[in-house]
Protein backbone atom coordinates (compact mmCIF):
# COMPACT_ATOMS: atom_id res chain seq x y z
CA UNK A 1 -14.87 18.33 7.78
CA UNK A 2 -13.18 17.31 10.36
CA UNK A 3 -9.40 18.78 11.26
CA UNK A 4 -7.32 15.80 12.70
CA UNK A 5 -4.15 16.92 14.45
CA UNK A 6 -1.77 13.87 15.38
CA UNK A 7 0.18 13.56 18.30
CA UNK A 8 3.48 14.84 16.56
CA UNK A 9 1.28 18.02 15.27
CA UNK A 10 1.16 16.62 11.67
CA UNK A 11 -2.53 17.93 9.71
CA UNK A 12 -4.69 15.52 8.16
CA UNK A 13 -8.35 15.63 7.90
CA UNK A 14 -11.74 13.53 7.23
CA UNK A 15 -15.44 13.68 6.58
CA UNK A 16 -17.85 12.21 9.14
CA UNK A 17 -20.80 10.73 7.19
CA UNK A 18 -24.04 9.92 9.38
CA UNK A 19 -27.26 7.86 8.62
CA UNK A 20 -30.56 9.71 9.16
CA UNK A 21 -31.48 9.43 12.78
CA UNK A 22 -29.29 8.97 16.15
CA UNK A 23 -25.99 8.60 15.79
CA UNK A 24 -25.29 5.12 15.44
CA UNK A 25 -22.72 2.84 17.55
CA UNK A 26 -20.84 1.25 14.90
CA UNK A 27 -18.35 3.30 12.37
CA UNK A 28 -16.71 2.24 9.53
CA UNK A 29 -13.26 3.75 9.06
CA UNK A 30 -11.62 4.27 5.60
CA UNK A 31 -8.16 5.53 4.94
CA UNK A 32 -5.36 5.10 2.24
CA UNK A 33 -1.37 6.18 2.94
CA UNK A 34 -1.70 9.05 -0.12
CA UNK A 35 -5.38 8.70 -1.76
CA UNK A 36 -8.52 10.80 -0.34
CA UNK A 37 -11.17 8.43 1.31
CA UNK A 38 -13.67 10.81 2.28
CA UNK A 39 -15.65 9.71 -0.42
CA UNK A 40 -15.22 6.00 -0.57
CA UNK A 41 -17.04 3.98 -3.47
CA UNK A 42 -18.39 1.70 -0.43
CA UNK A 43 -19.78 4.49 1.57
CA UNK A 44 -23.46 4.97 0.22
CA UNK A 45 -24.16 0.97 1.16
CA UNK A 46 -23.11 1.25 4.63
CA UNK A 47 -24.81 4.42 5.30
CA UNK A 48 -27.93 2.65 3.84
CA UNK A 49 -27.58 -0.41 6.89
CA UNK A 50 -27.43 2.40 9.29
CA UNK A 51 -23.66 2.59 10.04
CA UNK A 52 -21.79 5.68 10.34
CA UNK A 53 -18.62 6.12 7.82
CA UNK A 54 -15.66 7.79 8.51
CA UNK A 55 -12.92 8.76 5.68
CA UNK A 56 -9.69 10.03 6.42
CA UNK A 57 -7.03 11.36 4.53
CA UNK A 58 -3.31 11.15 5.90
CA UNK A 59 -0.69 13.78 6.09
CA UNK A 60 1.12 12.52 2.53
CA UNK A 61 -2.39 13.06 0.76
CA UNK A 62 -1.71 12.87 -3.29
CA UNK A 63 2.09 13.01 -2.60
CA UNK A 64 4.32 9.84 -2.01
CA UNK A 65 8.05 11.43 -1.95
CA UNK A 66 8.40 11.60 1.60
CA UNK A 67 5.62 9.11 2.76
CA UNK A 68 6.45 7.29 6.24
CA UNK A 69 3.96 4.88 7.15
CA UNK A 70 4.98 5.26 10.86
CA UNK A 71 4.06 8.63 10.88
CA UNK A 72 0.97 7.68 8.92
CA UNK A 73 -0.03 5.37 11.71
CA UNK A 74 0.12 8.13 13.84
CA UNK A 75 -2.63 9.52 11.80
CA UNK A 76 -4.81 6.60 11.81
CA UNK A 77 -4.70 6.85 15.74
CA UNK A 78 -5.59 10.44 16.00
CA UNK A 79 -8.84 9.43 13.69
CA UNK A 80 -9.51 7.05 15.74
CA UNK A 81 -9.44 8.76 18.98
CA UNK A 82 -11.87 11.42 17.49
CA UNK A 83 -14.47 8.60 16.55
CA UNK A 84 -13.84 7.28 20.48
CA UNK A 85 -14.58 10.94 21.59
CA UNK A 86 -17.47 11.16 19.61
CA UNK A 87 -19.13 8.32 21.37
CA UNK A 88 -18.56 5.37 18.66
CA UNK A 89 -18.29 1.96 20.69
CA UNK A 90 -17.19 -0.41 17.58
CA UNK A 91 -14.74 0.52 15.05
CA UNK A 92 -14.54 -1.23 11.54
CA UNK A 93 -11.65 -0.90 9.95
CA UNK A 94 -11.94 -1.03 5.92
CA UNK A 95 -8.64 -1.15 4.05
CA UNK A 96 -9.19 -0.53 0.12
CA UNK A 97 -6.02 -1.51 -1.81
CA UNK A 98 -3.15 0.23 -0.34
CA UNK A 99 -5.25 1.38 3.06
CA UNK A 100 -5.35 -2.49 4.02
CA UNK A 101 -1.22 -2.53 4.44
CA UNK A 102 -1.73 0.75 6.34
CA UNK A 103 -4.89 -0.20 8.54
CA UNK A 104 -3.74 -3.64 9.04
CA UNK A 105 -0.58 -2.58 10.45
CA UNK A 106 -2.40 -0.32 12.57
CA UNK A 107 -4.38 -2.51 13.99
CA UNK A 108 -1.21 -4.79 14.45
CA UNK A 109 0.40 -2.39 16.74
CA UNK A 110 -2.76 -1.34 18.43
CA UNK A 111 -3.13 -4.57 19.68
CA UNK A 112 0.25 -5.16 21.10
CA UNK A 113 1.05 -3.43 24.84
CA UNK A 114 2.86 -0.56 24.10
CA UNK A 115 6.22 -1.79 25.24
CA UNK A 116 5.93 -4.24 22.41
CA UNK A 117 5.11 -2.08 19.37
CA UNK A 118 7.53 -1.56 16.70
CA UNK A 119 10.13 0.78 18.29
CA UNK A 120 12.19 1.93 14.96
CA UNK A 121 10.71 2.67 11.70
CA UNK A 122 13.03 0.85 8.80
CA UNK A 123 14.66 4.10 8.11
CA UNK A 124 16.17 4.23 12.05
CA UNK A 125 14.11 6.71 13.56
CA UNK A 126 12.17 5.93 16.66
CA UNK A 127 8.38 5.50 15.81
CA UNK A 128 7.14 6.64 19.22
CA UNK A 129 4.74 4.04 19.14
CA UNK A 130 5.01 2.64 22.72
CA UNK A 131 4.02 6.48 23.87
CA UNK A 132 0.90 6.67 21.06
CA UNK A 133 -2.93 5.76 22.34
CA UNK A 134 -3.78 3.65 19.93
CA UNK A 135 -7.12 2.43 20.28
CA UNK A 136 -7.77 -1.35 18.53
CA UNK A 137 -10.63 -1.49 15.90
CA UNK A 138 -13.39 -4.32 16.67
CA UNK A 139 -13.60 -5.78 13.03
CA UNK A 140 -11.13 -5.83 10.07
CA UNK A 141 -12.17 -5.74 6.12
CA UNK A 142 -9.79 -6.00 3.52
CA UNK A 143 -11.28 -4.93 -0.19
CA UNK A 144 -8.87 -5.33 -3.29
CA UNK A 145 -5.98 -5.70 -1.10
CA UNK A 146 -2.73 -6.13 -2.79
CA UNK A 147 0.42 -7.37 -0.73
CA UNK A 148 1.74 -3.94 0.26
CA UNK A 149 3.44 -1.13 -1.40
CA UNK A 150 7.07 -2.87 -0.77
CA UNK A 151 5.95 -5.89 -1.88
CA UNK A 152 4.23 -4.65 -4.96
CA UNK A 153 7.03 -2.90 -5.84
CA UNK A 154 9.34 -5.73 -5.43
CA UNK A 155 7.10 -7.50 -7.83
CA UNK A 156 7.22 -4.63 -10.67
CA UNK A 157 11.24 -3.50 -10.37
CA UNK A 158 12.93 -3.90 -13.29
CA UNK A 159 16.18 -5.54 -12.75
CA UNK A 160 17.27 -4.82 -16.10
CA UNK A 161 18.39 -1.39 -14.93
CA UNK A 162 22.01 -1.94 -13.77
CA UNK A 163 22.91 1.54 -12.97
CA UNK A 164 20.50 4.07 -10.99
CA UNK A 165 22.09 7.20 -12.38
CA UNK A 166 21.17 6.04 -16.04
CA UNK A 167 18.22 4.23 -16.15
CA UNK A 168 18.51 3.85 -19.49
CA UNK A 169 21.47 1.64 -19.26
CA UNK A 170 19.66 -2.05 -19.64
CA UNK A 171 20.47 -5.88 -19.25
CA UNK A 172 19.04 -7.31 -22.08
CA UNK A 173 19.23 -10.86 -20.57
CA UNK A 174 16.68 -9.48 -17.75
CA UNK A 175 14.64 -7.51 -20.45
CA UNK A 176 10.98 -8.31 -20.16
CA UNK A 177 10.38 -6.18 -23.13
CA UNK A 178 13.10 -7.85 -25.06
CA UNK A 179 11.83 -10.56 -27.43
CA UNK A 180 14.38 -12.83 -26.94
CA UNK A 181 13.14 -13.52 -23.41
CA UNK A 182 9.43 -13.70 -24.90
CA UNK A 183 8.03 -10.37 -25.17
CA UNK A 184 5.43 -9.89 -27.61
CA UNK A 185 4.64 -6.27 -29.09
CA UNK A 186 1.16 -5.31 -26.32
CA UNK A 187 -1.11 -5.82 -26.55
CA UNK A 188 -0.14 -9.34 -27.75
CA UNK A 189 0.09 -11.50 -24.89
CA UNK A 190 3.89 -12.46 -23.80
CA UNK A 191 5.23 -16.06 -22.69
CA UNK A 192 7.71 -16.27 -20.37
CA UNK A 193 9.85 -19.20 -19.89
CA UNK A 194 9.50 -20.60 -16.01
CA UNK A 195 13.43 -20.54 -15.54
CA UNK A 196 13.97 -17.30 -16.99
CA UNK A 197 10.92 -15.93 -14.74
CA UNK A 198 12.96 -17.51 -11.47
CA UNK A 199 16.26 -15.51 -12.73
CA UNK A 200 14.12 -12.65 -13.18
CA UNK A 201 12.81 -12.50 -9.69
CA UNK A 202 15.80 -13.45 -8.04
CA UNK A 203 17.09 -10.20 -10.04
CA UNK A 204 14.43 -7.73 -8.83
CA UNK A 205 15.53 -8.43 -5.18
CA UNK A 206 18.85 -7.66 -5.99
CA UNK A 207 18.06 -4.51 -7.12
CA UNK A 208 15.87 -4.11 -4.14
CA UNK A 209 18.74 -4.80 -1.80
CA UNK A 210 21.10 -2.36 -4.05
CA UNK A 211 18.13 0.64 -3.53
CA UNK A 212 17.73 -0.36 0.31
CA UNK A 213 21.71 0.57 0.28
CA UNK A 214 21.99 3.47 -1.47
CA UNK A 215 19.11 4.77 0.92
CA UNK A 216 21.22 3.90 3.99
CA UNK A 217 24.03 5.26 2.71
CA UNK A 218 22.44 8.58 1.86
CA UNK A 219 20.84 8.83 5.27
CA UNK A 220 23.74 8.20 7.08
CA UNK A 221 25.87 11.00 5.15
CA UNK A 222 22.75 13.45 5.91
CA UNK A 223 22.88 12.44 9.29
CA UNK A 224 26.72 12.77 9.57
CA UNK A 225 26.54 16.44 8.24
CA UNK A 226 24.20 17.15 10.92
CA UNK A 227 26.51 16.29 13.63
CA UNK A 228 29.58 18.01 12.13
CA UNK A 229 27.79 20.98 11.26
CA UNK A 230 29.24 24.15 12.98
CA UNK A 231 26.62 26.72 13.71
CA UNK A 232 29.06 29.60 13.41
CA UNK A 233 29.55 28.60 9.50
CA UNK A 234 26.19 28.88 8.68
CA UNK A 235 27.21 29.41 4.96
CA UNK A 236 30.11 26.30 4.67
CA UNK A 237 28.71 23.25 2.22
CA UNK A 238 28.72 20.98 5.72
CA UNK A 239 25.75 23.44 6.76
CA UNK A 240 23.93 23.14 3.54
CA UNK A 241 24.33 19.48 3.37
CA UNK A 242 23.00 19.17 6.78
CA UNK A 243 19.54 21.12 5.50
CA UNK A 244 19.80 19.47 2.02
CA UNK A 245 16.81 16.57 2.35
CA UNK A 246 18.70 13.94 -0.39
CA UNK A 247 15.97 12.42 -2.81
CA UNK A 248 16.25 8.94 -4.56
CA UNK A 249 14.96 9.24 -8.41
CA UNK A 250 13.71 5.29 -9.70
CA UNK A 251 12.82 4.30 -12.78
CA UNK A 252 11.37 1.09 -14.22
CA UNK A 253 8.97 0.58 -11.46
CA UNK A 254 6.19 -1.23 -13.65
CA UNK A 255 7.86 -4.11 -15.12
CA UNK A 256 6.07 -7.26 -13.33
CA UNK A 257 5.88 -10.06 -16.02
CA UNK A 258 2.35 -10.99 -15.00
CA UNK A 259 1.32 -7.71 -16.51
CA UNK A 260 2.02 -9.67 -19.84
CA UNK A 261 1.89 -13.03 -19.17
CA UNK A 262 -1.87 -14.20 -18.23
CA UNK A 263 -0.46 -17.61 -17.91
CA UNK A 264 1.39 -16.56 -14.75
CA UNK A 265 -1.01 -16.66 -11.68
CA UNK A 266 -3.88 -16.77 -14.03
CA UNK A 267 -7.18 -15.00 -13.51
CA UNK A 268 -9.85 -13.19 -15.31
CA UNK A 269 -7.46 -9.91 -15.55
CA UNK A 270 -6.80 -8.00 -18.77
CA UNK A 271 -3.39 -6.99 -19.82
CA UNK A 272 -1.46 -4.50 -18.19
CA UNK A 273 -1.27 -2.84 -14.94
CA UNK A 274 -3.31 -0.15 -12.71
CA UNK A 275 0.18 1.53 -12.61
CA UNK A 276 0.54 2.55 -16.02
CA UNK A 277 -1.74 3.64 -18.74
CA UNK A 278 -1.73 1.43 -21.56
CA UNK A 279 2.17 -0.39 -22.04
CA UNK A 280 3.46 -0.91 -18.87
CA UNK A 281 6.75 1.04 -20.05
CA UNK A 282 4.56 4.31 -19.88
CA UNK A 283 4.33 3.28 -15.94
CA UNK A 284 8.34 2.66 -15.83
CA UNK A 285 9.18 5.74 -17.32
CA UNK A 286 6.36 8.28 -17.21
CA UNK A 287 5.95 11.26 -14.81
CA UNK A 288 3.01 9.66 -12.42
CA UNK A 289 4.22 5.95 -11.70
CA UNK A 290 4.76 4.96 -8.44
CA UNK A 291 8.09 5.70 -6.34
CA UNK A 292 9.67 8.06 -9.22
CA UNK A 293 10.85 10.70 -6.73
CA UNK A 294 11.31 9.99 -2.94
CA UNK A 295 13.39 10.44 0.32
CA UNK A 296 15.70 7.33 1.23
CA UNK A 297 12.81 7.09 4.48
CA UNK A 298 10.13 6.93 2.42
CA UNK A 299 12.02 4.40 0.24
CA UNK A 300 12.76 2.12 3.29
CA UNK A 301 9.20 2.62 4.99
CA UNK A 302 6.79 2.29 2.18
CA UNK A 303 8.18 1.19 -1.28
CA UNK A 304 10.97 -1.64 -0.08
CA UNK A 305 9.80 -4.95 -0.32
CA UNK A 306 12.56 -6.15 1.97
CA UNK A 307 12.80 -3.42 4.51
CA UNK A 308 9.08 -1.86 4.79
CA UNK A 309 7.38 -3.11 7.93
CA UNK A 310 3.55 -1.68 6.77
CA UNK A 311 2.68 -4.85 4.59
CA UNK A 312 -0.68 -6.62 4.35
CA UNK A 313 1.92 -9.69 4.04
CA UNK A 314 3.04 -9.09 7.16
CA UNK A 315 0.21 -7.92 9.08
CA UNK A 316 -2.09 -10.74 8.26
CA UNK A 317 -0.76 -13.20 10.76
CA UNK A 318 -1.42 -10.50 13.70
CA UNK A 319 -5.20 -9.65 13.07
CA UNK A 320 -6.96 -11.29 16.37
CA UNK A 321 -10.56 -9.81 15.17
CA UNK A 322 -12.83 -11.38 12.89
CA UNK A 323 -11.71 -10.61 9.15
CA UNK A 324 -13.07 -10.42 5.85
CA UNK A 325 -11.49 -10.14 2.56
CA UNK A 326 -13.06 -9.16 -0.74
CA UNK A 327 -10.93 -10.37 -3.64
CA UNK A 328 -11.58 -8.77 -7.39
CA UNK A 329 -10.58 -11.83 -9.38
CA UNK A 330 -9.93 -9.30 -12.25
CA UNK A 331 -7.06 -7.63 -10.66
CA UNK A 332 -3.75 -6.61 -12.27
CA UNK A 333 -1.85 -6.77 -9.50
CA UNK A 334 -3.45 -8.28 -6.67
CA UNK A 335 -3.14 -12.10 -8.11
CA UNK A 336 -5.30 -14.98 -6.51
CA UNK A 337 -2.79 -17.19 -5.42
CA UNK A 338 -0.78 -14.15 -3.32
CA UNK A 339 -4.34 -13.30 -2.08
CA UNK A 340 -5.05 -16.52 -0.72
CA UNK A 341 -2.13 -17.09 0.77
CA UNK A 342 -1.87 -14.35 2.59
CA UNK A 343 -5.48 -15.03 3.72
CA UNK A 344 -4.31 -18.29 4.83
CA UNK A 345 -1.90 -16.79 7.58
CA UNK A 346 -4.80 -14.90 9.24
CA UNK A 347 -5.06 -17.05 12.35
CA UNK A 348 -8.25 -15.92 13.89
CA UNK A 349 -11.16 -18.28 13.11
CA UNK A 350 -13.95 -16.00 12.20
CA UNK A 351 -12.24 -15.22 8.62
CA UNK A 352 -14.12 -15.25 5.10
CA UNK A 353 -12.58 -14.46 1.53
CA UNK A 354 -15.26 -13.69 -0.97
CA UNK A 355 -13.74 -13.64 -4.76
CA UNK A 356 -15.35 -11.71 -7.04
CA UNK A 357 -15.10 -12.68 -10.91
CA UNK A 358 -14.66 -10.35 -13.68
CA UNK A 359 -13.92 -7.14 -10.88
CA UNK A 360 -11.14 -5.02 -11.75
CA UNK A 361 -9.00 -3.51 -8.92
CA UNK A 362 -11.54 -0.82 -8.26
CA UNK A 363 -14.43 -2.75 -8.13
CA UNK A 364 -15.61 -2.31 -11.67
CA UNK A 365 -16.63 -4.88 -14.14
CA UNK A 366 -14.34 -5.61 -17.00
CA UNK A 367 -15.14 -4.91 -20.47
CA UNK A 368 -16.38 -7.95 -22.36
CA UNK A 369 -17.15 -9.93 -19.25
CA UNK A 370 -19.15 -12.63 -19.62
CA UNK A 371 -21.11 -12.18 -16.42
CA UNK A 372 -23.19 -9.05 -15.89
CA UNK A 373 -23.64 -7.39 -12.26
CA UNK A 374 -22.13 -4.44 -10.04
CA UNK A 375 -19.07 -5.87 -8.64
CA UNK A 376 -19.34 -2.68 -5.81
CA UNK A 377 -23.27 -3.30 -5.01
CA UNK A 378 -22.13 -6.89 -4.49
CA UNK A 379 -19.22 -5.78 -2.26
CA UNK A 380 -21.78 -3.76 -0.35
CA UNK A 381 -24.04 -6.32 0.13
CA UNK A 382 -21.23 -9.14 1.26
CA UNK A 383 -19.90 -6.17 3.81
CA UNK A 384 -23.36 -5.59 5.40
CA UNK A 385 -24.39 -9.05 5.63
CA UNK A 386 -21.14 -10.10 6.86
CA UNK A 387 -21.34 -7.27 9.82
CA UNK A 388 -25.18 -8.09 10.62
CA UNK A 389 -24.23 -11.02 12.61
CA UNK A 390 -20.98 -9.41 14.33
CA UNK A 391 -22.36 -5.87 15.31
């Protein structure tokens, strides 16, 4: 295990896996904003083919409550600087799920001149990307990529929640769990009218805008208190407000009608979502769902589909290295139409997209699939074959 210290002194760690024999010149890099990628499931296939594998955590490991992508990009840069110092010549970025957004955002910024990089994070802080040593990668691979944390959240926000302070106040006309709108008792498939669905999508964006306003207002209040505090009156309410980190509590975060209506952008998926165990309402109101407790800056940088910059849907068109996308067709939250559209915006000619029939988001074969194969093994074969002619 290797300890990694970013340029702002934040801590993360990684594990470098090496095949037998001399150290290879090429290393595959796995990283995710909050999940541990040190034992990524594709590692054995890459090692067997003779590549080194670097799996790195981030400063936000297992805790997205204050997860700011612009900070995690600095963790990524520190990890790649370490690999360069070890003598690796070819860097292969492999983003799995949300790792795709993080690593494609990093690669986008790394290929720009320092003065052209993002200057400000969505919450207003200076990124300091212009001062960061950001070695660019040589190849990019996306495995089961969704459109980005913010875009996923935008599609899952429940617009029927009309009051953030009272998430049980529900507008029945926008409730996807209301039988009058097409809902059928889970696990029976629901059927939503296209006109109602269009209204639902508009209302989701409206709720996201409201949350953005709440986040920016909270940050402004916090900054105003910090500017006004009198160091001689440390026990004052203003002083305590200047020290108090504000948090947002967001419910209704797993409510995408495609979770229950398989006719919406059809693929091989089962009903439900990877973000909820069983009924989607468990994810919307249970303790383990996405974005439940967030700082305003974490909302704006990561979970706001209107403000976040670290999104696969934004970064794909800025890739300038050979790129491979592996899309499982049994995914509940990264659907084919969306993935093909994002892939079409990758501008480099050397790009490849491979779809895996009946494969779940985590590349496991769906129960009762009419085919028999190991999607992880297949993905490993595809990646190794693709790399052979490019490394």
